[in-house]
Short mmCIF file of C-alpha atoms and ligand atoms in Angstrom, two decimals:
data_model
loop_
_atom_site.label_atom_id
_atom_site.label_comp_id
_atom_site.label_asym_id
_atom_site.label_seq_id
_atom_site.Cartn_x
_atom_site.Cartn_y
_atom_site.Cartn_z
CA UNK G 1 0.00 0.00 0.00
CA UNK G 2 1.72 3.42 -1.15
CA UNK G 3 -0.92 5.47 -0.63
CA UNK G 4 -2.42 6.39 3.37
CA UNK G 5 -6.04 5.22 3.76
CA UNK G 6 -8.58 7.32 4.46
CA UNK G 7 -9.85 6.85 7.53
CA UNK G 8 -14.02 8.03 7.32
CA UNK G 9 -15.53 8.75 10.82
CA UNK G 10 -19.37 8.61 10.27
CA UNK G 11 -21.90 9.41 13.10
CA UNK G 12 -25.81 8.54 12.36
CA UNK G 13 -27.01 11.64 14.10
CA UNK G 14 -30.47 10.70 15.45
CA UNK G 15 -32.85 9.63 17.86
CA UNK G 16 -34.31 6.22 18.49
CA UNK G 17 -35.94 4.81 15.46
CA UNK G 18 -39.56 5.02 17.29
CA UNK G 19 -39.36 8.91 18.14
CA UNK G 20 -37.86 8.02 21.75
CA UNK G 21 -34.94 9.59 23.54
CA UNK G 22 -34.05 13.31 24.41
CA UNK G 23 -32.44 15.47 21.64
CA UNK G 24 -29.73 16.70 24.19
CA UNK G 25 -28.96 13.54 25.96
CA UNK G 26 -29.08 11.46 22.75
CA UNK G 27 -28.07 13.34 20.19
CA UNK G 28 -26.55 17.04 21.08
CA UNK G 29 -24.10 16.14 23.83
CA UNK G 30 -22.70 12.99 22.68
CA UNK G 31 -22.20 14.69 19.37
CA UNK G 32 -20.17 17.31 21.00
CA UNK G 33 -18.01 15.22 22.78
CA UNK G 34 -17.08 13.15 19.63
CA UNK G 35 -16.19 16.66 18.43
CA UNK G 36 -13.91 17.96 21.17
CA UNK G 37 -12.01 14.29 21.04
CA UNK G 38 -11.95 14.14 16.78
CA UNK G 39 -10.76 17.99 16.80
CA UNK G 40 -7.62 17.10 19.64
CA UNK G 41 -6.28 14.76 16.32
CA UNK G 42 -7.72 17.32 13.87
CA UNK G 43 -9.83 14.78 12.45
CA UNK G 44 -13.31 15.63 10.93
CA UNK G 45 -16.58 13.83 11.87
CA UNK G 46 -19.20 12.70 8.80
CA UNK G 47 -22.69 13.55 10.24
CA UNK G 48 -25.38 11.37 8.41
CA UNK G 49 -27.63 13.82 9.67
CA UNK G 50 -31.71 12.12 9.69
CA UNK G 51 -32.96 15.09 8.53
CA UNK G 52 -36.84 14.64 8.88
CA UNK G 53 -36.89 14.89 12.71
CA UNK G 54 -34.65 17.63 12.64
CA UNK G 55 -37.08 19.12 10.25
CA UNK G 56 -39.83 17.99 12.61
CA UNK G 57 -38.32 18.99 15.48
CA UNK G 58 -37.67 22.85 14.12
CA UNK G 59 -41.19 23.82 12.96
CA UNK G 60 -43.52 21.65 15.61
CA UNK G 61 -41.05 21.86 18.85
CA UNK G 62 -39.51 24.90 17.92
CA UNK G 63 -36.21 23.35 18.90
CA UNK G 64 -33.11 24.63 16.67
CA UNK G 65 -30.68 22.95 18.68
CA UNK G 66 -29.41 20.62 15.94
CA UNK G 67 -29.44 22.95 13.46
CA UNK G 68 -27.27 25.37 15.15
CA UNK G 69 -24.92 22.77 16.43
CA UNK G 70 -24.63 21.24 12.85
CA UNK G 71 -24.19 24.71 11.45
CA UNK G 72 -20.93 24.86 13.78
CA UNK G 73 -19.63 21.74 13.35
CA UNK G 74 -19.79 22.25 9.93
CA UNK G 75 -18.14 25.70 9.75
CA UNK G 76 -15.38 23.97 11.97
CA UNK G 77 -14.20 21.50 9.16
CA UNK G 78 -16.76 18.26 9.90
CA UNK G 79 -19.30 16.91 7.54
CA UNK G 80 -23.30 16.94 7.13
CA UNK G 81 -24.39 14.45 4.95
CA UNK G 82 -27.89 12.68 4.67
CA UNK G 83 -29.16 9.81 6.45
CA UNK G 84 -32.98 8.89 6.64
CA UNK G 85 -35.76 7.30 8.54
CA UNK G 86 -38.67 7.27 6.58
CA UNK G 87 -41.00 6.50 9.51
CA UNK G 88 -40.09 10.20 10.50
CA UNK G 89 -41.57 12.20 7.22
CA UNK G 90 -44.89 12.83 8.70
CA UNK G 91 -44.34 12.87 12.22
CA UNK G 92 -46.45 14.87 14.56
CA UNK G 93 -45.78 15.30 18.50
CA UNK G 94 -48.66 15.23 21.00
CA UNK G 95 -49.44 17.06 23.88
CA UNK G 96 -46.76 14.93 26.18
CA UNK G 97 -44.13 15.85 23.75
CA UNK G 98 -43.92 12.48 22.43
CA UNK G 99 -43.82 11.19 18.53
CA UNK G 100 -46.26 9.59 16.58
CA UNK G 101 -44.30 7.80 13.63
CA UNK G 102 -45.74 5.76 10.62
CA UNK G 103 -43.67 2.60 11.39
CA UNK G 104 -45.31 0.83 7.99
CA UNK G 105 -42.78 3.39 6.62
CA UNK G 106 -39.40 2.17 8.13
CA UNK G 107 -37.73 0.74 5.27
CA UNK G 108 -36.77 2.97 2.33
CA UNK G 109 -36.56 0.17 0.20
CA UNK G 110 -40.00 -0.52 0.16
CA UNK G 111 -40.87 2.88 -0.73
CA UNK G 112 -41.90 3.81 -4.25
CA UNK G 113 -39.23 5.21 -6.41
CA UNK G 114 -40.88 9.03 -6.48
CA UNK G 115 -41.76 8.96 -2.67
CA UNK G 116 -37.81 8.42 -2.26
CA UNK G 117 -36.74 10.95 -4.49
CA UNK G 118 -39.07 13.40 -2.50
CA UNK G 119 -37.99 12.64 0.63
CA UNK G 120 -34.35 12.80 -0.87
CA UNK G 121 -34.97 16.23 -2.03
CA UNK G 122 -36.85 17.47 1.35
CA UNK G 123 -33.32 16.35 3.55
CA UNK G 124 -30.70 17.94 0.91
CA UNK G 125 -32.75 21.20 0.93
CA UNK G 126 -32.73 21.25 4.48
CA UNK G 127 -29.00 20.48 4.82
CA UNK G 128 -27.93 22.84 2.46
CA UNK G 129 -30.15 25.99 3.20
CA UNK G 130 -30.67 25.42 6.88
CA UNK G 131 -26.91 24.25 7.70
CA UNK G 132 -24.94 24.81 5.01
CA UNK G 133 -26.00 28.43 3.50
CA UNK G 134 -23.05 30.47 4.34
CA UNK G 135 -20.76 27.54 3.90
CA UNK G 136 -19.00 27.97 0.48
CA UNK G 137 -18.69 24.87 -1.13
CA UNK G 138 -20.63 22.46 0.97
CA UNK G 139 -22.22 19.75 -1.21
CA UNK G 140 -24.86 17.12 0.34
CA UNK G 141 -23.36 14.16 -1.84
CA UNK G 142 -23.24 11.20 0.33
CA UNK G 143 -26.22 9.18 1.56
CA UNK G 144 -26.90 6.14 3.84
CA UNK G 145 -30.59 4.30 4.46
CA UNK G 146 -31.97 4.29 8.16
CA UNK G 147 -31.70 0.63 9.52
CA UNK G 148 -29.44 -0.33 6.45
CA UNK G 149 -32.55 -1.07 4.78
CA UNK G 150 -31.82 0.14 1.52
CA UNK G 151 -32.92 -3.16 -0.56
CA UNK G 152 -34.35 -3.63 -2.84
CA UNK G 153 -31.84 -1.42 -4.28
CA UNK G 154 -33.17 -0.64 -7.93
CA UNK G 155 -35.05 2.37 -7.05
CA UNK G 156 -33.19 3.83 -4.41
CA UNK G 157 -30.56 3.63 -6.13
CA UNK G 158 -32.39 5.45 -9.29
CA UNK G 159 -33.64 7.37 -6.87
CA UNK G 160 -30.15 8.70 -5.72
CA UNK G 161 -28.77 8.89 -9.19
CA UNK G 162 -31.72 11.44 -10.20
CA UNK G 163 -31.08 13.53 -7.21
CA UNK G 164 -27.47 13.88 -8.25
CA UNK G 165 -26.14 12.02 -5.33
CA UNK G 166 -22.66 10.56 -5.64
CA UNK G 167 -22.21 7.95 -2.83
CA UNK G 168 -23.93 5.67 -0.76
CA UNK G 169 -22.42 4.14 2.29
CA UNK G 170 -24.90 1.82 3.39
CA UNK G 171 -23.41 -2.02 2.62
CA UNK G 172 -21.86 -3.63 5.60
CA UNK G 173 -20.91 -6.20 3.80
CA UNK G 174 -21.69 -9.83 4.50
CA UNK G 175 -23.96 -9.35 7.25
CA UNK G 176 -27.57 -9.84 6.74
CA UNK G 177 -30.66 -8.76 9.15
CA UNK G 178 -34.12 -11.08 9.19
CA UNK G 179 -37.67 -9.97 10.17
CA UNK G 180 -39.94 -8.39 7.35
CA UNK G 181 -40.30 -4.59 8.47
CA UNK G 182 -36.60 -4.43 8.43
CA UNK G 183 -34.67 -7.12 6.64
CA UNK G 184 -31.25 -5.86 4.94
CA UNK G 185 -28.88 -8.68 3.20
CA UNK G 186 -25.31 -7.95 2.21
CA UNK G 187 -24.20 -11.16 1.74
CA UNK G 188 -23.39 -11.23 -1.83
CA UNK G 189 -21.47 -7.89 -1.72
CA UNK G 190 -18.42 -8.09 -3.56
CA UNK G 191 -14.81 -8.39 -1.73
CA UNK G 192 -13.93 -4.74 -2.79
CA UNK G 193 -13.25 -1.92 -0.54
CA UNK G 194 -15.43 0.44 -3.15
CA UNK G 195 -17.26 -0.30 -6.05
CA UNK G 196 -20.08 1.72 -8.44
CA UNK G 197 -23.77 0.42 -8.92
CA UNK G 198 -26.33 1.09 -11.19
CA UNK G 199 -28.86 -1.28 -9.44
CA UNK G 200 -28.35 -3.85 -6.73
CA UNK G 201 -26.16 -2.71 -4.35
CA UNK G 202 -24.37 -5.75 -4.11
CA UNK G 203 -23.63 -6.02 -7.85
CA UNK G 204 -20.56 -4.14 -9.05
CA UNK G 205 -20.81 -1.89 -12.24
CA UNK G 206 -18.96 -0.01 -14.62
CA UNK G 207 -20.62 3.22 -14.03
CA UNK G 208 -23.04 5.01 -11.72
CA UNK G 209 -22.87 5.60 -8.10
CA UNK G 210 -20.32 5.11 -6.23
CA UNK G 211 -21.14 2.64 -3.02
CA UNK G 212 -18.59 3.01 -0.08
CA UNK G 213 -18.95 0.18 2.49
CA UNK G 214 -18.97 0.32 6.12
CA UNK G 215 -15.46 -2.02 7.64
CA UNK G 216 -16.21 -4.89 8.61
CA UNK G 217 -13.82 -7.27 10.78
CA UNK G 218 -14.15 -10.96 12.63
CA UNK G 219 -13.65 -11.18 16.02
CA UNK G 220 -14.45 -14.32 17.25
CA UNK G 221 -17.70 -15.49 18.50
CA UNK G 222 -16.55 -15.26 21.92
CA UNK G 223 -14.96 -12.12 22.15
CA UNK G 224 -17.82 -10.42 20.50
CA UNK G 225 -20.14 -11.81 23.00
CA UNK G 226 -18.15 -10.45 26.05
CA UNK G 227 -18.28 -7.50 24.21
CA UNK G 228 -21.93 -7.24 24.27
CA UNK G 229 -22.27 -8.47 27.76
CA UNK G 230 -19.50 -6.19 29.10
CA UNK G 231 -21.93 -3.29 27.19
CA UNK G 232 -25.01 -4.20 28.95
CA UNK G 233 -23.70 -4.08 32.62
CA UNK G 234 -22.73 -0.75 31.77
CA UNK G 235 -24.00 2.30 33.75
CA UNK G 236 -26.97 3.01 31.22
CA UNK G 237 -26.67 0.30 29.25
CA UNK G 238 -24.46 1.19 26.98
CA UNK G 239 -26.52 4.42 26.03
CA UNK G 240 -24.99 8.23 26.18
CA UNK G 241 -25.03 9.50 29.75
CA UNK G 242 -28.68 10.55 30.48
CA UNK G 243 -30.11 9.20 27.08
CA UNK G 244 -33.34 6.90 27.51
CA UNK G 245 -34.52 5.38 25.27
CA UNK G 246 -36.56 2.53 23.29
CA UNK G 247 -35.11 0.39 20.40
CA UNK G 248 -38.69 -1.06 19.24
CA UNK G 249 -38.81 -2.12 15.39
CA UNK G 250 -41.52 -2.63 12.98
CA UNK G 251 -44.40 -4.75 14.43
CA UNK G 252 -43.44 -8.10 13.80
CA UNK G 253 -44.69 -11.46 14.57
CA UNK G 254 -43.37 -13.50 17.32
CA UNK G 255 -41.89 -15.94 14.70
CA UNK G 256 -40.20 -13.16 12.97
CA UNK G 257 -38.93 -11.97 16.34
CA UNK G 258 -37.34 -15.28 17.13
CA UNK G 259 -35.90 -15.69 13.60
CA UNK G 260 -34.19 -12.03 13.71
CA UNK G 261 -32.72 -12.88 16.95
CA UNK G 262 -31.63 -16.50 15.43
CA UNK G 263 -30.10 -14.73 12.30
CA UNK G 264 -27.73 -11.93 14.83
CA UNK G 265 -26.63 -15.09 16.99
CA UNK G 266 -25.34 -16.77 13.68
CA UNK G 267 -23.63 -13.49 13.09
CA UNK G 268 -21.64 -13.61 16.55
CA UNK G 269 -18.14 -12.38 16.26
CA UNK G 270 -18.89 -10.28 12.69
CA UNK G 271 -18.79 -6.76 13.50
CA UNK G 272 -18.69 -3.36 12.11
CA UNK G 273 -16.30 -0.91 12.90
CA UNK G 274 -18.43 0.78 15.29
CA UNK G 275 -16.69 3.56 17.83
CA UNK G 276 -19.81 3.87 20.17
CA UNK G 277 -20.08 -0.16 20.50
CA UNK G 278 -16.44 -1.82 20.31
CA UNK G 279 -13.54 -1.38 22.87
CA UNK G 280 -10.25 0.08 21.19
CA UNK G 281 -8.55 -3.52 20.76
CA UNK G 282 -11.48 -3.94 18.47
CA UNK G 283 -11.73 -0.94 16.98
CA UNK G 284 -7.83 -1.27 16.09
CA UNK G 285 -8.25 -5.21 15.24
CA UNK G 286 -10.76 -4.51 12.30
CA UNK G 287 -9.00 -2.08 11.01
CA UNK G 288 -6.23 -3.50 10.52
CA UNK G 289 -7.76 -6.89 9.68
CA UNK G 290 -9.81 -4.34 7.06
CA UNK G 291 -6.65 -2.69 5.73
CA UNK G 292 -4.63 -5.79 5.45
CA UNK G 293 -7.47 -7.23 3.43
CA UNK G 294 -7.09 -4.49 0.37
CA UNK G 295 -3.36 -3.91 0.85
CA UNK G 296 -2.75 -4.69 -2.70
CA UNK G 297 -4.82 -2.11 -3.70
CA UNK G 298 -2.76 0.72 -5.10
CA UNK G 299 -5.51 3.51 -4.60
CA UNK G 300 -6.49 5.70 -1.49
CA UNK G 301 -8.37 2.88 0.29
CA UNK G 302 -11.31 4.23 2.27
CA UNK G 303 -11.80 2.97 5.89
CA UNK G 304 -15.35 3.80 6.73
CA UNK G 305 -16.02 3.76 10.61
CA UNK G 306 -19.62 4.14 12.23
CA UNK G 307 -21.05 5.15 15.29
CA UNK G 308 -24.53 6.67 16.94
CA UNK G 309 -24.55 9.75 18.95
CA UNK G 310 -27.33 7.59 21.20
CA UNK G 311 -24.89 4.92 22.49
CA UNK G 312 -21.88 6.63 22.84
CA UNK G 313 -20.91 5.85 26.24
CA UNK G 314 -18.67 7.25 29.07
CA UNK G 315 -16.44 4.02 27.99
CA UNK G 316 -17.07 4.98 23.87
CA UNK G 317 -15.23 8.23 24.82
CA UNK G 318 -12.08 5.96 26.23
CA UNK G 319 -12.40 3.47 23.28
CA UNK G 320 -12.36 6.91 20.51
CA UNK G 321 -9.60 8.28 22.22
CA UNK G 322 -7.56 5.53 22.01
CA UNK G 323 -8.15 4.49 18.48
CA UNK G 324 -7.53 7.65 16.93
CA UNK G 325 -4.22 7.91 18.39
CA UNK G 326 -3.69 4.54 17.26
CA UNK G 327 -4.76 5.88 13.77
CA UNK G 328 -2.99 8.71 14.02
CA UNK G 329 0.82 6.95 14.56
CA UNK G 330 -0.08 4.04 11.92
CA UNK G 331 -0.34 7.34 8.89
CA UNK G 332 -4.03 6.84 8.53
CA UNK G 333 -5.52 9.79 7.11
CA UNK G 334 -8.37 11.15 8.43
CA UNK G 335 -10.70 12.08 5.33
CA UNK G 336 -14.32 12.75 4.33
CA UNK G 337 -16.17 11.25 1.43
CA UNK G 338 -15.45 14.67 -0.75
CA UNK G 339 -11.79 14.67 -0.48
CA UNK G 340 -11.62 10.59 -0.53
CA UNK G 341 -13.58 11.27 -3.93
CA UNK G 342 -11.60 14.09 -5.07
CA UNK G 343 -8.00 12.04 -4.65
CA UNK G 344 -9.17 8.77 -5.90
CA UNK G 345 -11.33 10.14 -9.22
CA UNK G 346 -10.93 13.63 -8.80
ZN1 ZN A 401 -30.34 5.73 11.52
#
């Protein structure tokens, strides 16, 4: 490898998929701390920002606390890009505050091609004349589907292309999630760390856009599982400090319930490279596994990382803190999908 990867921090900025949690505790402060710890290594944050409760938020709530912190973050060298929940585009809050969501909508995939391309249009106009006026040269380019539920692909992916999106960084690949109201299935993504598509998602092309997966690594079956155990005797489960909430799906049957859970167990030990979920050793272990994987590859090799502002524990702070000074000594890069774009196919 002669060229440094780029390492891509990406944060789903939201709340709990069923309206729950507090937008300070879940979303505001943890966001700020990822901040203050990226900015000590100068490294800039990717914000898939789910713009339709943001949107929500603003004109029912009258709450323009994520758009002002967004606004900053933005003007400070991180990223807004566009991340959405469906559910969310015609929510309404009652009189206790709380969120009445169409779940029927959670999966984008099921939507109709023009319904996406709306709801694509209502979050880029958002991000770019509520955060990103007076930032010169912002473009909204990148995307990624709530729940990874972006199959089937075809008109998503149409959908994308019309709205002059670039890049989708949805894939994780070869894991797969069961249960009808939410089902996503990378399996039969190819063994590429970047490819195009024109269709399926999984199915490399010669042309269109560009789909940028999220690392994936092994760990074991066993280590994973102490990881998850180790994250539920946490203070708070595992959640931001203060953040409470509720991570109910799609109504499903009791059948589907016990298959989704069946489907995760046979997925013990493959894991994401996730910065609010996995302890530094893992963190630096995928990586690496990921980087070793391409190392024959002689272009800037993108190392997408995820998180959510909701989990990000007093321990995800540790974990962050130690893996990008890791990152930092091994001559990672830290990047953005833009300049990632710009050096590879500029
Ligand atoms: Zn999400």
């Amino acid at each position: 490898m002669t060229v440094a990867p780029h390492l891509i921090l990406t944060v789903d900025y939201e709340l709990f998929g069923d309206g729950s949690g507090r937008p300070g505790a879940c979303v505001l402060e943890p966001a700020y701390r990822m901040m203050r710890l990226a900015e000590c290594v100068d490294a800039s944050l990717t914000f898939f920002v789910e713009a339709l409760e943001f949107i929500a938020l603003s004109e029912q709530e009258r709450d323009h606390r994520a758009r002002d912190q967004l606004r900053a973050a933005l003007q400070g060298g991180h990223d807004v890009q566009l991340h959405l929940h469906p559910q969310w585009s015609k929510a309404e809050s009652d009189a206790q505050g709380a969120w009445r969501l169409d779940m029927k909508r959670w999966r984008i995939g099921d939507l109709l091609e023009e319904d996406v391309r709306q709801l694509l249009r209502k979050g880029r106009f958002w991000l770019e004349n509520e955060i990103a006026a007076h930032v010169a040269g912002y473009r909204c380019l990148a995307f990624r589907a709530g729940g990874w539920c972006i199959q089937p692909s075809e008109k998503v992916i149409a959908a994308l292309l019309a709205e002059g999106f670039e890049l989708d960084s949805t894939v994780a690949p070869g894991q797969w999630r069961a249960g009808r109201g939410e089902w996503s299935d990378f399996r039969a993504a190819p063994s590429l760390p970047s490819w195009r598509v024109t269709g399926d998602v999984c199915q490399p092309s010669g042309s269109g856009l560009w789909e940028v997966p999220i690392a994936v690594g092994n760990i074991g079956w066993r280590r994973h599982l102490a990881v998850l155990l180790h994250g539920k005797k946490q203070k708070n489960a595992g959640l931001a400090p203060g953040c409470i909430g509720s991570y109910r799906g799609p109504e499903q049957s009791r059948v589907e319930h016990i298959r989704a859970r069946m489907v995760r167990l046979r997925q013990l030990g493959e894991v994401m490279l996730d910065f609010s979920t996995m302890p530094a050793d893992v963190l630096i272990d995928v990586s690496r596994q990921w980087l070793s994987r391409f190392s024959t590859i002689d272009e800037p090799l993108p190392l997408v990382a995820i998180a959510h502002t909701k989990n990000f524990s007093a321990s995800s702070e540790r974990n962050l803190k130690i893996f990008l000074a890791w990152a930092k000594s091994s001559g990672l890069q830290f990047s953005t999908y833009e300049q990632w774009l710009e050096t590879t196919h500029g």
